[in-house]
PDB file of C-alpha atoms in Angstrom:
ATOM      1  CA  MET A   1      42.838 -27.924 -68.839  1.00 57.00           C
ATOM      2  CA  PRO A   2      44.470 -25.004 -67.161  1.00 66.00           C
ATOM      3  CA  TYR A   3      47.001 -25.848 -64.185  1.00 65.00           C
ATOM      4  CA  ILE A   4      45.434 -24.180 -60.826  1.00 66.00           C
ATOM      5  CA  SER A   5      47.525 -23.568 -57.997  1.00 63.00           C
ATOM      6  CA  LEU A   6      46.094 -24.023 -54.352  1.00 62.00           C
ATOM      7  CA  ASN A   7      48.073 -21.708 -51.973  1.00 61.00           C
ATOM      8  CA  ASN A   8      47.782 -22.637 -48.546  1.00 56.00           C
ATOM      9  CA  GLY A   9      47.780 -18.822 -47.842  1.00 55.00           C
ATOM     10  CA  ASN A  10      44.607 -18.274 -49.876  1.00 55.00           C
ATOM     11  CA  ILE A  11      43.064 -20.787 -47.760  1.00 54.00           C
ATOM     12  CA  GLU A  12      43.972 -19.594 -44.495  1.00 56.00           C
ATOM     13  CA  ASN A  13      42.998 -16.222 -45.139  1.00 57.00           C
ATOM     14  CA  ASN A  14      39.171 -17.453 -45.968  1.00 56.00           C
ATOM     15  CA  LYS A  15      39.394 -19.124 -42.765  1.00 57.00           C
ATOM     16  CA  LYS A  16      40.447 -16.018 -40.828  1.00 58.00           C
ATOM     17  CA  ASN A  17      37.456 -14.035 -42.449  1.00 57.00           C
ATOM     18  CA  LYS A  18      34.990 -16.491 -41.285  1.00 57.00           C
ATOM     19  CA  LYS A  19      36.468 -16.605 -37.852  1.00 59.00           C
ATOM     20  CA  SER A  20      36.415 -12.820 -37.426  1.00 61.00           C
ATOM     21  CA  TYR A  21      32.530 -12.913 -38.874  1.00 69.00           C
ATOM     22  CA  LYS A  22      31.327 -14.986 -36.343  1.00 82.00           C
ATOM     23  CA  PRO A  23      32.388 -12.867 -33.282  1.00 81.00           C
ATOM     24  CA  ARG A  24      30.887  -9.660 -34.779  1.00 86.00           C
ATOM     25  CA  LYS A  25      27.536 -11.556 -35.620  1.00 89.00           C
ATOM     26  CA  LEU A  26      27.421 -12.871 -31.847  1.00 90.00           C
ATOM     27  CA  SER A  27      28.236  -9.465 -30.511  1.00 92.00           C
ATOM     28  CA  VAL A  28      25.286  -7.828 -32.371  1.00 93.00           C
ATOM     29  CA  VAL A  29      22.682 -10.745 -31.680  1.00 94.00           C
ATOM     30  CA  PHE A  30      24.073 -10.178 -27.853  1.00 96.00           C
ATOM     31  CA  LEU A  31      23.491  -6.272 -28.307  1.00 97.00           C
ATOM     32  CA  ALA A  32      20.262  -6.725 -30.149  1.00 97.00           C
ATOM     33  CA  ILE A  33      18.981  -9.427 -26.814  1.00 98.00           C
ATOM     34  CA  ILE A  34      20.287  -6.666 -24.243  1.00 98.00           C
ATOM     35  CA  LEU A  35      18.374  -3.839 -26.352  1.00 98.00           C
ATOM     36  CA  ILE A  36      15.152  -5.990 -26.411  1.00 98.00           C
ATOM     37  CA  PHE A  37      14.911  -6.793 -22.473  1.00 98.00           C
ATOM     38  CA  LEU A  38      15.923  -2.948 -22.029  1.00 98.00           C
ATOM     39  CA  ILE A  39      13.083  -2.405 -23.916  1.00 98.00           C
ATOM     40  CA  PHE A  40      10.658  -4.669 -22.575  1.00 98.00           C
ATOM     41  CA  GLN A  41      11.850  -3.551 -18.804  1.00 98.00           C
ATOM     42  CA  ILE A  42      11.199   0.314 -19.420  1.00 98.00           C
ATOM     43  CA  PHE A  43       7.761  -0.515 -20.490  1.00 98.00           C
ATOM     44  CA  ARG A  44       7.062  -2.956 -17.711  1.00 98.00           C
ATOM     45  CA  MET A  45       7.961   0.142 -15.392  1.00 98.00           C
ATOM     46  CA  ILE A  46       5.869   2.090 -17.169  1.00 99.00           C
ATOM     47  CA  ASN A  47       2.712  -0.039 -16.813  1.00 98.00           C
ATOM     48  CA  THR A  48       3.550  -0.550 -13.116  1.00 98.00           C
ATOM     49  CA  TYR A  49       3.934   2.945 -12.530  1.00 98.00           C
ATOM     50  CA  ASN A  50       0.416   3.615 -14.647  1.00 98.00           C
ATOM     51  CA  GLU A  51      -1.450   0.885 -12.401  1.00 98.00           C
ATOM     52  CA  LEU A  52       0.218   2.290  -8.860  1.00 98.00           C
ATOM     53  CA  GLN A  53      -0.917   5.506 -10.029  1.00 98.00           C
ATOM     54  CA  LEU A  54      -4.622   4.420 -10.230  1.00 98.00           C
ATOM     55  CA  LYS A  55      -4.356   2.466  -7.245  1.00 98.00           C
ATOM     56  CA  TYR A  56      -3.516   5.398  -5.486  1.00 98.00           C
ATOM     57  CA  SER A  57      -6.157   7.837  -6.854  1.00 98.00           C
ATOM     58  CA  GLU A  58      -8.771   5.342  -6.200  1.00 98.00           C
ATOM     59  CA  GLN A  59      -7.573   5.088  -2.638  1.00 98.00           C
ATOM     60  CA  SER A  60      -7.202   8.697  -2.016  1.00 98.00           C
ATOM     61  CA  LYS A  61     -10.922   8.847  -3.140  1.00 98.00           C
ATOM     62  CA  LYS A  62     -11.590   6.121  -0.467  1.00 98.00           C
ATOM     63  CA  LEU A  63      -9.952   7.854   2.275  1.00 98.00           C
ATOM     64  CA  LYS A  64     -11.525  11.065   1.624  1.00 98.00           C
ATOM     65  CA  ALA A  65     -15.041   9.246   1.555  1.00 98.00           C
ATOM     66  CA  VAL A  66     -13.892   7.583   4.949  1.00 98.00           C
ATOM     67  CA  ASN A  67     -13.045  11.026   6.105  1.00 98.00           C
ATOM     68  CA  LYS A  68     -15.944  12.463   5.857  1.00 98.00           C
ATOM     69  CA  ILE A  69     -17.563   9.386   7.279  1.00 98.00           C
ATOM     70  CA  TYR A  70     -15.522   9.914  10.456  1.00 98.00           C
ATOM     71  CA  ILE A  71     -16.317  13.526  10.654  1.00 98.00           C
ATOM     72  CA  GLU A  72     -19.792  13.227  10.794  1.00 98.00           C
ATOM     73  CA  LYS A  73     -19.692  10.779  13.185  1.00 96.00           C
ATOM     74  CA  LEU A  74     -17.226  12.731  15.240  1.00 95.00           C
ATOM     75  CA  LYS A  75     -20.042  15.556  15.160  1.00 96.00           C
ATOM     76  CA  ILE A  76     -22.828  13.026  16.328  1.00 95.00           C
ATOM     77  CA  LEU A  77     -20.669  12.239  19.395  1.00 90.00           C
ATOM     78  CA  GLU A  78     -20.263  15.613  20.050  1.00 91.00           C
ATOM     79  CA  ASN A  79     -23.589  16.262  20.022  1.00 93.00           C
ATOM     80  CA  LEU A  80     -24.270  13.403  22.452  1.00 89.00           C
ATOM     81  CA  LYS A  81     -21.832  14.596  24.666  1.00 86.00           C
ATOM     82  CA  ASP A  82     -23.763  17.701  25.008  1.00 88.00           C
ATOM     83  CA  LYS A  83     -26.918  16.606  25.409  1.00 88.00           C
ATOM     84  CA  LEU A  84     -25.521  13.786  27.955  1.00 84.00           C
ATOM     85  CA  SER A  85     -23.769  17.020  29.889  1.00 81.00           C
ATOM     86  CA  GLU A  86     -27.039  19.292  29.993  1.00 82.00           C
ATOM     87  CA  ARG A  87     -28.562  16.228  31.723  1.00 78.00           C
ATOM     88  CA  GLY A  88     -25.587  15.573  34.143  1.00 75.00           C
ATOM     89  CA  VAL A  89     -23.744  13.149  32.896  1.00 76.00           C
ATOM     90  CA  GLY A  90     -20.154  13.393  31.560  1.00 76.00           C
ATOM     91  CA  ILE A  91     -17.670  11.393  29.376  1.00 76.00           C
ATOM     92  CA  ASN A  92     -14.405  11.499  30.115  1.00 76.00           C
ATOM     93  CA  GLY A  93     -12.386   9.323  27.649  1.00 73.00           C
ATOM     94  CA  LYS A  94     -13.686   6.190  28.163  1.00 75.00           C
ATOM     95  CA  SER A  95     -15.429   6.426  31.610  1.00 76.00           C
ATOM     96  CA  ILE A  96     -19.096   7.955  31.976  1.00 73.00           C
ATOM     97  CA  TYR A  97     -19.624   9.503  35.300  1.00 73.00           C
ATOM     98  CA  GLU A  98     -22.734  11.125  36.717  1.00 72.00           C
ATOM     99  CA  VAL A  99     -22.613  14.617  37.875  1.00 66.00           C
ATOM    100  CA  ASP A 100     -24.951  14.755  41.178  1.00 62.00           C
ATOM    101  CA  ILE A 101     -27.487  17.543  40.863  1.00 61.00           C
ATOM    102  CA  HIS A 102     -28.009  17.940  44.573  1.00 64.00           C
ATOM    103  CA  ASN A 103     -24.581  18.008  45.759  1.00 56.00           C
ATOM    104  CA  VAL A 104     -25.059  14.957  47.683  1.00 57.00           C
ATOM    105  CA  ALA A 105     -21.491  13.099  48.489  1.00 57.00           C
ATOM    106  CA  GLN A 106     -21.316  10.047  46.592  1.00 56.00           C
ATOM    107  CA  THR A 107     -19.827   7.034  48.566  1.00 56.00           C
ATOM    108  CA  SER A 108     -17.928   4.227  47.158  1.00 55.00           C
ATOM    109  CA  GLN A 109     -19.646   1.342  48.955  1.00 54.00           C
ATOM    110  CA  ALA A 110     -22.043  -0.979  46.889  1.00 49.00           C
ATOM    111  CA  THR A 111     -25.555  -1.136  47.854  1.00 49.00           C
ATOM    112  CA  SER A 112     -26.726  -4.309  48.548  1.00 50.00           C
ATOM    113  CA  THR A 113     -30.003  -5.593  47.115  1.00 51.00           C
ATOM    114  CA  LYS A 114     -31.352  -7.572  50.179  1.00 54.00           C
ATOM    115  CA  SER A 115     -33.597  -5.970  52.302  1.00 50.00           C
ATOM    116  CA  THR A 116     -32.233  -5.287  55.565  1.00 54.00           C
ATOM    117  CA  THR A 117     -35.667  -6.471  57.645  1.00 55.00           C
ATOM    118  CA  PRO A 118     -35.916  -9.995  58.907  1.00 54.00           C
ATOM    119  CA  SER A 119     -38.226 -12.027  57.219  1.00 54.00           C
ATOM    120  CA  ASN A 120     -40.359 -14.420  59.159  1.00 51.00           C
TER     121      ASN A 120
END
Protein backbone atom coordinates (compact mmCIF):
# COMPACT_ATOMS: atom_id res chain seq x y z
CA MET A 1 0.00 0.00 0.00
CA PRO A 2 1.43 3.34 -0.94
CA TYR A 3 2.23 5.89 1.66
CA ILE A 4 -0.04 8.96 1.59
CA SER A 5 1.13 12.03 3.32
CA LEU A 6 -1.51 14.28 4.78
CA ASN A 7 -0.40 17.84 4.96
CA ASN A 8 -1.99 20.16 7.44
CA GLY A 9 -2.07 22.82 4.71
CA ASN A 10 -4.49 20.83 2.56
CA ILE A 11 -6.87 20.31 5.46
CA GLU A 12 -6.78 24.00 6.35
CA ASN A 13 -7.47 25.00 2.73
CA ASN A 14 -10.53 22.74 2.69
CA LYS A 15 -11.78 24.32 5.92
CA LYS A 16 -11.26 27.82 4.53
CA ASN A 17 -13.27 26.94 1.43
CA LYS A 18 -16.11 25.63 3.57
CA LYS A 19 -16.05 28.74 5.78
CA SER A 20 -16.13 31.08 2.80
CA TYR A 21 -18.99 29.08 1.28
CA LYS A 22 -21.31 29.60 4.31
CA PRO A 23 -21.32 33.42 4.29
CA ARG A 24 -22.12 33.45 0.57
CA LYS A 25 -24.97 31.05 1.10
CA LEU A 26 -26.29 33.10 4.04
CA SER A 27 -26.09 36.33 2.07
CA VAL A 28 -27.99 34.77 -0.86
CA VAL A 29 -30.68 33.46 1.50
CA PHE A 30 -30.88 36.84 3.24
CA LEU A 31 -31.23 38.68 -0.09
CA ALA A 32 -33.88 36.19 -1.23
CA ILE A 33 -35.89 36.77 1.95
CA ILE A 34 -35.65 40.55 1.51
CA LEU A 35 -36.69 40.25 -2.14
CA ILE A 36 -39.70 38.09 -1.26
CA PHE A 37 -40.71 40.55 1.46
CA LEU A 38 -40.46 43.52 -0.93
CA ILE A 39 -42.51 41.74 -3.60
CA PHE A 40 -45.16 40.90 -1.01
CA GLN A 41 -45.29 44.53 0.15
CA ILE A 42 -45.61 45.81 -3.41
CA PHE A 43 -48.53 43.47 -4.14
CA ARG A 44 -50.16 44.42 -0.83
CA MET A 45 -49.88 48.12 -1.68
CA ILE A 46 -51.36 47.56 -5.15
CA ASN A 47 -54.23 45.57 -3.64
CA THR A 48 -54.90 48.28 -1.05
CA TYR A 49 -54.85 50.96 -3.76
CA ASN A 50 -57.40 49.05 -5.85
CA GLU A 51 -59.69 48.55 -2.84
CA LEU A 52 -59.51 52.24 -1.94
CA GLN A 53 -60.22 53.19 -5.53
CA LEU A 54 -63.38 51.03 -5.53
CA LYS A 55 -64.52 52.52 -2.21
CA TYR A 56 -63.92 56.03 -3.56
CA SER A 57 -66.05 55.37 -6.64
CA GLU A 58 -68.86 53.97 -4.44
CA GLN A 59 -68.68 56.99 -2.12
CA SER A 60 -68.74 59.42 -5.05
CA LYS A 61 -71.89 57.71 -6.38
CA LYS A 62 -73.50 58.03 -2.95
CA LEU A 63 -72.46 61.69 -2.77
CA LYS A 64 -74.10 62.41 -6.13
CA ALA A 65 -77.32 60.73 -4.94
CA VAL A 66 -77.31 62.70 -1.68
CA ASN A 67 -76.66 65.96 -3.55
CA LYS A 68 -79.63 65.19 -5.82
CA ILE A 69 -81.88 64.64 -2.79
CA TYR A 70 -80.54 67.83 -1.19
CA ILE A 71 -81.31 69.89 -4.31
CA GLU A 72 -84.85 68.46 -4.45
CA LYS A 73 -85.47 69.32 -0.80
CA LEU A 74 -84.01 72.79 -1.32
CA LYS A 75 -86.45 73.36 -4.21
CA ILE A 76 -89.33 72.23 -1.98
CA LEU A 77 -88.18 74.65 0.72
CA GLU A 78 -88.01 77.53 -1.77
CA ASN A 79 -91.52 76.70 -3.02
CA LEU A 80 -92.79 76.69 0.58
CA LYS A 81 -91.14 80.04 1.27
CA ASP A 82 -92.76 81.51 -1.85
CA LYS A 83 -96.21 80.15 -0.94
CA LEU A 84 -95.91 81.39 2.65
CA SER A 85 -94.72 84.83 1.55
CA GLU A 86 -97.81 85.10 -0.68
CA ARG A 87 -99.96 84.49 2.40
CA GLY A 88 -98.06 86.97 4.54
CA VAL A 89 -95.72 84.69 6.50
CA GLY A 90 -91.99 85.22 6.24
CA ILE A 91 -89.10 82.95 7.15
CA ASN A 92 -85.85 84.56 8.23
CA GLY A 93 -83.29 81.87 8.95
CA LYS A 94 -84.74 79.83 11.81
CA SER A 95 -87.40 82.36 12.84
CA ILE A 96 -90.87 82.66 11.35
CA TYR A 97 -92.62 86.01 11.36
CA GLU A 98 -96.04 87.09 10.19
CA VAL A 99 -96.41 90.12 8.00
CA ASP A 100 -99.40 92.23 9.07
CA ILE A 101 -101.62 92.68 6.05
CA HIS A 102 -103.80 95.40 7.61
CA ASN A 103 -100.89 97.58 8.83
CA VAL A 104 -101.88 97.17 12.48
CA ALA A 105 -98.96 97.71 14.79
CA GLN A 106 -98.08 94.57 16.69
CA THR A 107 -97.30 94.87 20.37
CA SER A 108 -94.89 92.82 22.37
CA GLN A 109 -97.45 92.35 25.17
CA ALA A 110 -98.78 88.89 25.64
CA THR A 111 -102.51 88.36 25.61
CA SER A 112 -104.05 86.58 28.54
CA THR A 113 -106.64 83.87 28.11
CA LYS A 114 -108.63 85.01 31.16
CA SER A 115 -111.74 87.01 30.55
CA THR A 116 -111.93 90.56 31.83
CA THR A 117 -115.54 90.30 32.98
CA PRO A 118 -116.02 89.47 36.62
CA SER A 119 -117.67 86.16 37.34
CA ASN A 120 -120.33 85.86 40.06
